Coordinates of N, CA, C and O in Angstrom, one line a residue:
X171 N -0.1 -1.4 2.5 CA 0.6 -1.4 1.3 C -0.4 -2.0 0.2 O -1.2 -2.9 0.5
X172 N -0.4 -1.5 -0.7 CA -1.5 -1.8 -2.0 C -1.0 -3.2 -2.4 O 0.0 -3.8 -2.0
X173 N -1.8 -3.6 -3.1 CA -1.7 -4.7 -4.0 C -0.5 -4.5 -5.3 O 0.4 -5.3 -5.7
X174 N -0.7 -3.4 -5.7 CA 0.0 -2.8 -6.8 C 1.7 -2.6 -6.4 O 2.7 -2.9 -7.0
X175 N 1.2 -1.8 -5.0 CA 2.9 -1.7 -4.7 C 3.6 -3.0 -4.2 O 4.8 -3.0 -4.2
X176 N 3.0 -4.2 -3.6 CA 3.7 -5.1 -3.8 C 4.1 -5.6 -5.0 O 5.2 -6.0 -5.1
X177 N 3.0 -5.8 -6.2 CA 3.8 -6.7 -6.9 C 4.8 -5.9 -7.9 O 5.6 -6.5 -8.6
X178 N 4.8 -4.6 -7.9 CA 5.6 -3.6 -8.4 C 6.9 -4.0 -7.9 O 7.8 -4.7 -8.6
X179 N 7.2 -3.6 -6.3 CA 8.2 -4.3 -5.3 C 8.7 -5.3 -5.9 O 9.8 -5.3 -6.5
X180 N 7.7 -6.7 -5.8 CA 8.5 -7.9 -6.1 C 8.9 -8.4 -7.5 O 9.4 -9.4 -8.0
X181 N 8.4 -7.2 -8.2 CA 8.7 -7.5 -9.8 C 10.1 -6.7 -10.1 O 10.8 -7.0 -11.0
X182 N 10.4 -5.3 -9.1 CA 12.0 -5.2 -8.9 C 12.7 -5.6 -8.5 O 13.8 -5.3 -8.8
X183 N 12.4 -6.5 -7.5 CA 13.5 -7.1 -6.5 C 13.9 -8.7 -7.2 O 15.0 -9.2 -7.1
X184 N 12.3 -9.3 -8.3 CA 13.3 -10.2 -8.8 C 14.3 -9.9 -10.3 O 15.1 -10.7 -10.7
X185 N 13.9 -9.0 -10.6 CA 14.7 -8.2 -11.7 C 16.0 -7.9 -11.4 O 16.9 -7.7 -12.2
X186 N 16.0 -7.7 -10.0 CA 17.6 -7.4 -9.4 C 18.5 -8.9 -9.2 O 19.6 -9.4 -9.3
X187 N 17.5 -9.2 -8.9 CA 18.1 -10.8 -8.5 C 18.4 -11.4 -10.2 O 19.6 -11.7 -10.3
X188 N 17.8 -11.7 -11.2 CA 18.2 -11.8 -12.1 C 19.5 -11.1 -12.3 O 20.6 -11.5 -12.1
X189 N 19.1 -9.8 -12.7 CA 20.5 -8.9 -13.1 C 21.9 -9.1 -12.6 O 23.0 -8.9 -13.2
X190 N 21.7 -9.4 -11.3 CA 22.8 -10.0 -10.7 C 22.9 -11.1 -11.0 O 23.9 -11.2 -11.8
X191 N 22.4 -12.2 -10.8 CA 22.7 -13.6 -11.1 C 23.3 -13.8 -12.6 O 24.0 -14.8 -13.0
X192 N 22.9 -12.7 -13.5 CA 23.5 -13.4 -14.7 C 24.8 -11.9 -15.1 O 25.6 -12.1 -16.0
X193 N 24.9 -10.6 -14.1 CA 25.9 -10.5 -13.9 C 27.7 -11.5 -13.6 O 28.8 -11.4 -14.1
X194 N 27.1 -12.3 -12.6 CA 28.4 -13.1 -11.8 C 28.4 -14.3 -12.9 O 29.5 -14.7 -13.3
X195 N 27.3 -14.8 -13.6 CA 27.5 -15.8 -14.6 C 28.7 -15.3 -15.5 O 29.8 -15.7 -15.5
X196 N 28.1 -14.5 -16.1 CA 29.0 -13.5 -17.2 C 30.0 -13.0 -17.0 O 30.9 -13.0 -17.9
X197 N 30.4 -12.4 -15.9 CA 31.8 -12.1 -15.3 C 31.3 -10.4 -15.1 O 32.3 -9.7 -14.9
X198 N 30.3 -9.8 -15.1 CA 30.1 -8.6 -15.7 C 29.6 -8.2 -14.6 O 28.5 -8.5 -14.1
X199 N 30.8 -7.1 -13.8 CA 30.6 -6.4 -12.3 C 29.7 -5.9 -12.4 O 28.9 -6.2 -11.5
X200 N 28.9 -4.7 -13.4 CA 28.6 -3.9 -13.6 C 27.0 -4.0 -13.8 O 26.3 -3.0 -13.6
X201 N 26.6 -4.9 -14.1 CA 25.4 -5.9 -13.9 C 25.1 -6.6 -12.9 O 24.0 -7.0 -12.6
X202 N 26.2 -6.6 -12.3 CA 25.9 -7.7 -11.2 C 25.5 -6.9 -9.7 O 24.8 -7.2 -8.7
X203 N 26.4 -5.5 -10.0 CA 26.1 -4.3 -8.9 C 24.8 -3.7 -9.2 O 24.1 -3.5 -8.2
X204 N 24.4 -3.3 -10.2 CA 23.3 -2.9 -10.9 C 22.0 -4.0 -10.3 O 21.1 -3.4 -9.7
X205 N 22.0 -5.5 -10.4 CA 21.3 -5.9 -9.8 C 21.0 -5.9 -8.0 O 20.0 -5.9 -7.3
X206 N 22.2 -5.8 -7.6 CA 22.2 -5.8 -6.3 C 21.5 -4.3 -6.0 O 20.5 -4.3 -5.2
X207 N 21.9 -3.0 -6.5 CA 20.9 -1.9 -6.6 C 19.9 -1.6 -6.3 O 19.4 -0.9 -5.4
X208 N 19.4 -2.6 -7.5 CA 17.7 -2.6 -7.5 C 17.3 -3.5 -6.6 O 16.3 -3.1 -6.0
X209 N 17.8 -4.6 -6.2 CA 16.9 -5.0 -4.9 C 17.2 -4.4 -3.7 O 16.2 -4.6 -3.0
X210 N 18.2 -3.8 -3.1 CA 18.3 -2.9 -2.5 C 17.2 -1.6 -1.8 O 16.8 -1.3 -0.7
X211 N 17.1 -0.9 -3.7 CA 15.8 -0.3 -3.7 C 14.3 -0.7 -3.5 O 13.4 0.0 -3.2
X212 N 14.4 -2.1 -3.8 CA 13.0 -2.8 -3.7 C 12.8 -3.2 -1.9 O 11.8 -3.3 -1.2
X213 N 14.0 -3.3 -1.7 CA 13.7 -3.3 -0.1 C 13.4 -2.3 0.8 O 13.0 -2.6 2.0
X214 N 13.6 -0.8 0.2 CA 13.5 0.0 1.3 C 12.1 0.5 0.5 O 11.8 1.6 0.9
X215 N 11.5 0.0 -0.4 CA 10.1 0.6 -0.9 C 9.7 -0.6 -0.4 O 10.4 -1.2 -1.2
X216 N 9.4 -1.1 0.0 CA 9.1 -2.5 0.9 C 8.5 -2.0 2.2 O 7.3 -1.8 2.6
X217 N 10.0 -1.7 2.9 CA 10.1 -1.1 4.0 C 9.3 0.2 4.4 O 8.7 0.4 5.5
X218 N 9.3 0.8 3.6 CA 8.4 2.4 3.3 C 6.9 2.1 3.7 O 6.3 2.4 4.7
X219 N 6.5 1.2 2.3 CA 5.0 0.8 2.7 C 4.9 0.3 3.7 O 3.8 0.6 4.3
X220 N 5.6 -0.5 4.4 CA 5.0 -1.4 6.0 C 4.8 -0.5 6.7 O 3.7 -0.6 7.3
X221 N 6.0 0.9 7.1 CA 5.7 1.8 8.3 C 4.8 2.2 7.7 O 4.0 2.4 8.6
X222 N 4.2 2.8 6.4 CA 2.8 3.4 6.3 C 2.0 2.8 6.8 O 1.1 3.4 7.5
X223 N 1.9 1.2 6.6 CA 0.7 0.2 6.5 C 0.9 0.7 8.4 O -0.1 1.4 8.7
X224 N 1.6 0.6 9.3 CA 1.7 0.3 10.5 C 1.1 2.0 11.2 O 0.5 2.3 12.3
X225 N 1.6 2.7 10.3 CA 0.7 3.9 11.0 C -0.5 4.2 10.8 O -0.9 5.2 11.3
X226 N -1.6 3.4 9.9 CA -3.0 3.5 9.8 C -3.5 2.9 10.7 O -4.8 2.9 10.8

């Protein structure tokens, strides 16, 4: 996995974590699901690059 695609990764996944966290502050499902989303997606592009990294 590149350098780039990690910190791409961890700059979505803590963007989701934010989003959510100030979803449930605020009361605001719709944000808070939205966060949970994106890190969701930051995990399986995560996941993606390691089996690449593991098939080289």
């Amino acid at each position: 996995m590149g350098l780039d695609d990690k910190i791409k990764n961890a700059a979505e996944e803590f963007t989701g974590k934010a989003k959510e966290t100030v979803g449930k502050a605020t009361g605001n499902e719709k944000l808070e699901a939205e966060g949970r989303a994106d890190q969701a997606k930051a995990d399986l592009k995560q996941a993606a690059e390691k089996g690449k990294d593991a098939l080289k």
